[in-house]
């Protein structure tokens, strides 16, 4: 059953064309009374192809860590702007995440912005993550002013867990260090440390930054 469902999702457009063609044949041979049901089924499949696409399969591939398969399926969506709003926003978010994996920062930034422009109410909880990613990209590019603004927005909108929140505070602390705003350095560092993140990379960053914090006067 799963294979049939997968086949239907992947080849929905072609199935829709075949179904509509059958509807035309039935219409000619038996009349519209029976044909309209077939037409309706074909229309549903056609709408599903353009407004839903293979997003379910893409999500499954991402969750399974099959990033190349996810990218391949994403590339089959020719007109992403026709997707339903929540799916369109998810499409751009997944694209941006895959771009980040490949360190294609410019493409990732572009896709995150497209995701935010979609403004789907059902995906509002992901806005904080999007701004966090924009902040991280700007930070890597050396645009500290944009990074600072986006990271603050991310924290204000809310991040999904303490690990992401701590990472955002640590980046803000590093930016403040660059600005020699030592009061802000300590404030953001304390917020990050108080969250007690357990990710090895964050734990390492906190230990390293703590060495510098102790040397700051005041």
Short mmCIF file of C-alpha atoms in Angstrom, two decimals:
data_model
loop_
_atom_site.label_atom_id
_atom_site.label_comp_id
_atom_site.label_asym_id
_atom_site.label_seq_id
_atom_site.Cartn_x
_atom_site.Cartn_y
_atom_site.Cartn_z
CA UNK A 1 0.00 0.00 0.00
CA UNK A 2 2.87 2.36 0.84
CA UNK A 3 4.45 1.75 -2.59
CA UNK A 4 1.15 2.51 -4.31
CA UNK A 5 0.76 5.72 -2.32
CA UNK A 6 4.33 6.74 -3.15
CA UNK A 7 3.74 6.01 -6.84
CA UNK A 8 0.55 8.08 -6.79
CA UNK A 9 2.35 11.04 -5.18
CA UNK A 10 5.30 10.90 -7.56
CA UNK A 11 3.26 10.45 -10.73
CA UNK A 12 0.08 12.31 -9.76
CA UNK A 13 0.24 14.59 -12.81
CA UNK A 14 0.41 11.72 -15.28
CA UNK A 15 -2.31 9.81 -13.45
CA UNK A 16 -4.48 12.95 -13.55
CA UNK A 17 -3.98 13.26 -17.31
CA UNK A 18 -4.92 9.60 -17.82
CA UNK A 19 -8.01 9.94 -15.58
CA UNK A 20 -9.19 13.08 -17.42
CA UNK A 21 -8.65 11.34 -20.76
CA UNK A 22 -10.80 8.45 -19.52
CA UNK A 23 -13.39 11.02 -18.46
CA UNK A 24 -13.46 12.45 -21.98
CA UNK A 25 -13.93 8.97 -23.45
CA UNK A 26 -16.74 8.17 -20.99
CA UNK A 27 -18.35 11.55 -21.71
CA UNK A 28 -18.38 10.85 -25.44
CA UNK A 29 -19.57 7.26 -25.10
CA UNK A 30 -21.95 7.42 -22.14
CA UNK A 31 -22.67 11.07 -21.38
CA UNK A 32 -21.72 13.61 -18.73
CA UNK A 33 -23.66 12.01 -15.85
CA UNK A 34 -20.96 9.42 -15.24
CA UNK A 35 -18.05 11.37 -16.72
CA UNK A 36 -18.26 14.28 -14.24
CA UNK A 37 -17.20 12.00 -11.37
CA UNK A 38 -14.11 10.97 -13.32
CA UNK A 39 -13.44 14.60 -14.25
CA UNK A 40 -13.64 15.55 -10.56
CA UNK A 41 -11.17 12.84 -9.58
CA UNK A 42 -8.79 13.99 -12.30
CA UNK A 43 -9.12 17.61 -11.15
CA UNK A 44 -8.36 16.65 -7.53
CA UNK A 45 -5.21 14.83 -8.66
CA UNK A 46 -4.18 17.79 -10.82
CA UNK A 47 -4.66 20.28 -8.00
CA UNK A 48 -2.79 17.96 -5.64
CA UNK A 49 0.19 17.84 -7.99
CA UNK A 50 0.63 21.62 -8.09
CA UNK A 51 -0.59 22.62 -4.62
CA UNK A 52 0.69 19.72 -2.50
CA UNK A 53 3.43 18.07 -4.54
CA UNK A 54 5.69 15.41 -2.97
CA UNK A 55 6.13 17.38 0.28
CA UNK A 56 5.19 14.39 2.44
CA UNK A 57 7.90 12.27 0.80
CA UNK A 58 10.39 15.12 1.14
CA UNK A 59 9.69 15.41 4.88
CA UNK A 60 10.11 11.65 5.30
CA UNK A 61 13.44 11.76 3.44
CA UNK A 62 14.71 14.62 5.65
CA UNK A 63 13.66 12.82 8.84
CA UNK A 64 15.48 9.68 7.62
CA UNK A 65 18.62 11.72 6.89
CA UNK A 66 18.35 11.01 3.15
CA UNK A 67 19.30 14.53 2.11
CA UNK A 68 20.14 13.75 -1.51
CA UNK A 69 16.75 12.08 -1.99
CA UNK A 70 15.08 15.10 -0.36
CA UNK A 71 16.96 17.43 -2.73
CA UNK A 72 15.99 15.31 -5.73
CA UNK A 73 12.32 15.43 -4.76
CA UNK A 74 12.50 19.18 -4.11
CA UNK A 75 13.82 19.66 -7.63
CA UNK A 76 10.72 17.96 -9.05
CA UNK A 77 8.61 20.89 -7.80
CA UNK A 78 8.73 23.28 -10.76
CA UNK A 79 6.32 25.90 -9.44
CA UNK A 80 6.78 26.22 -5.63
CA UNK A 81 4.69 29.41 -5.52
CA UNK A 82 1.62 27.29 -6.39
CA UNK A 83 1.99 25.19 -3.22
CA UNK A 84 -0.41 25.80 -0.33
CA UNK A 85 1.10 28.47 1.96
CA UNK A 86 2.21 26.16 4.82
CA UNK A 87 3.73 23.71 2.33
CA UNK A 88 5.39 26.55 0.41
CA UNK A 89 6.99 27.83 3.59
CA UNK A 90 8.11 24.30 4.52
CA UNK A 91 9.52 23.89 0.99
CA UNK A 92 11.74 26.97 1.33
CA UNK A 93 12.77 26.03 4.89
CA UNK A 94 13.87 22.56 3.82
CA UNK A 95 15.73 24.03 0.83
CA UNK A 96 17.53 26.46 3.12
CA UNK A 97 18.49 23.67 5.55
CA UNK A 98 19.93 21.59 2.72
CA UNK A 99 21.81 24.66 1.47
CA UNK A 100 23.27 25.10 4.97
CA UNK A 101 24.43 21.47 4.95
CA UNK A 102 26.29 22.22 1.68
CA UNK A 103 27.56 25.57 3.05
CA UNK A 104 25.80 27.45 0.24
CA UNK A 105 25.11 30.48 2.43
CA UNK A 106 23.79 32.79 -0.30
CA UNK A 107 21.18 30.29 -1.49
CA UNK A 108 20.25 29.44 2.12
CA UNK A 109 19.72 33.12 2.92
CA UNK A 110 17.58 33.61 -0.19
CA UNK A 111 15.36 30.60 0.63
CA UNK A 112 14.93 31.64 4.28
CA UNK A 113 13.77 35.08 3.17
CA UNK A 114 11.30 33.50 0.73
CA UNK A 115 10.02 31.34 3.57
CA UNK A 116 9.47 34.38 5.80
CA UNK A 117 7.75 36.25 2.96
CA UNK A 118 5.18 33.43 2.70
CA UNK A 119 3.80 34.38 6.15
CA UNK A 120 1.79 31.22 6.80
CA UNK A 121 0.03 31.32 10.18
CA UNK A 122 0.44 27.58 10.70
CA UNK A 123 4.23 27.90 10.29
CA UNK A 124 4.61 30.96 12.55
CA UNK A 125 6.41 28.92 15.20
CA UNK A 126 9.34 28.49 12.79
CA UNK A 127 9.92 32.23 12.30
CA UNK A 128 12.30 32.39 15.26
CA UNK A 129 14.41 29.57 13.78
CA UNK A 130 14.46 31.35 10.41
CA UNK A 131 15.77 34.57 11.93
CA UNK A 132 18.31 32.56 13.93
CA UNK A 133 19.58 31.02 10.68
CA UNK A 134 19.71 34.45 9.03
CA UNK A 135 21.69 35.72 12.01
CA UNK A 136 24.11 32.80 11.83
CA UNK A 137 24.62 33.33 8.08
CA UNK A 138 25.22 37.07 8.50
CA UNK A 139 27.68 36.29 11.32
CA UNK A 140 29.63 33.90 9.08
CA UNK A 141 29.67 36.56 6.35
CA UNK A 142 31.04 39.11 8.79
CA UNK A 143 27.94 41.32 8.69
CA UNK A 144 27.74 41.72 12.46
CA UNK A 145 25.11 44.47 12.44
CA UNK A 146 22.61 42.30 10.52
CA UNK A 147 23.58 39.24 12.57
CA UNK A 148 22.92 41.12 15.82
CA UNK A 149 19.48 42.36 14.67
CA UNK A 150 18.38 38.93 13.39
CA UNK A 151 19.57 37.06 16.49
CA UNK A 152 17.70 39.45 18.77
CA UNK A 153 14.57 39.00 16.64
CA UNK A 154 14.98 35.22 16.82
CA UNK A 155 15.09 35.29 20.63
CA UNK A 156 12.12 37.66 20.78
CA UNK A 157 10.02 35.38 18.53
CA UNK A 158 11.15 32.28 20.41
CA UNK A 159 13.35 29.31 19.58
CA UNK A 160 12.31 25.64 19.88
CA UNK A 161 14.73 24.58 22.63
CA UNK A 162 17.38 25.75 25.07
CA UNK A 163 20.22 24.59 22.81
CA UNK A 164 19.23 26.96 19.99
CA UNK A 165 18.51 29.76 22.46
CA UNK A 166 21.89 29.32 24.15
CA UNK A 167 23.62 29.32 20.74
CA UNK A 168 21.87 32.59 19.86
CA UNK A 169 22.95 34.21 23.15
CA UNK A 170 26.54 33.03 22.65
CA UNK A 171 26.65 34.58 19.19
CA UNK A 172 25.24 37.83 20.60
CA UNK A 173 27.90 37.74 23.29
CA UNK A 174 30.61 37.26 20.66
CA UNK A 175 29.26 40.19 18.62
CA UNK A 176 29.19 42.37 21.75
CA UNK A 177 32.81 41.34 22.38
CA UNK A 178 33.70 42.54 18.90
CA UNK A 179 32.01 45.86 19.68
CA UNK A 180 33.83 46.02 23.03
CA UNK A 181 30.46 46.33 24.75
CA UNK A 182 31.63 44.37 27.80
CA UNK A 183 28.41 44.83 29.76
CA UNK A 184 26.43 43.17 26.95
CA UNK A 185 29.09 40.47 26.61
CA UNK A 186 28.58 39.42 30.24
CA UNK A 187 24.79 39.72 30.06
CA UNK A 188 24.40 37.52 26.98
CA UNK A 189 27.00 35.04 28.19
CA UNK A 190 25.19 34.66 31.53
CA UNK A 191 21.90 34.02 29.72
CA UNK A 192 23.55 31.34 27.60
CA UNK A 193 25.27 29.68 30.56
CA UNK A 194 22.11 29.74 32.72
CA UNK A 195 20.32 27.65 30.07
CA UNK A 196 22.85 24.85 30.75
CA UNK A 197 23.08 23.53 27.18
CA UNK A 198 24.34 19.97 26.76
CA UNK A 199 25.45 20.03 23.12
CA UNK A 200 29.22 19.30 23.18
CA UNK A 201 30.02 22.20 20.82
CA UNK A 202 28.09 24.69 22.97
CA UNK A 203 29.63 23.37 26.18
CA UNK A 204 33.07 23.83 24.60
CA UNK A 205 32.23 27.39 23.46
CA UNK A 206 31.00 28.33 26.92
CA UNK A 207 34.22 27.06 28.54
CA UNK A 208 36.37 28.92 26.04
CA UNK A 209 34.39 32.15 26.33
CA UNK A 210 34.43 31.94 30.12
CA UNK A 211 38.22 32.33 30.02
CA UNK A 212 37.82 35.67 28.25
CA UNK A 213 34.93 36.78 30.45
CA UNK A 214 37.04 36.46 33.61
CA UNK A 215 39.60 38.86 32.11
CA UNK A 216 37.03 41.59 31.37
CA UNK A 217 37.23 44.41 33.92
CA UNK A 218 34.20 45.48 35.91
#
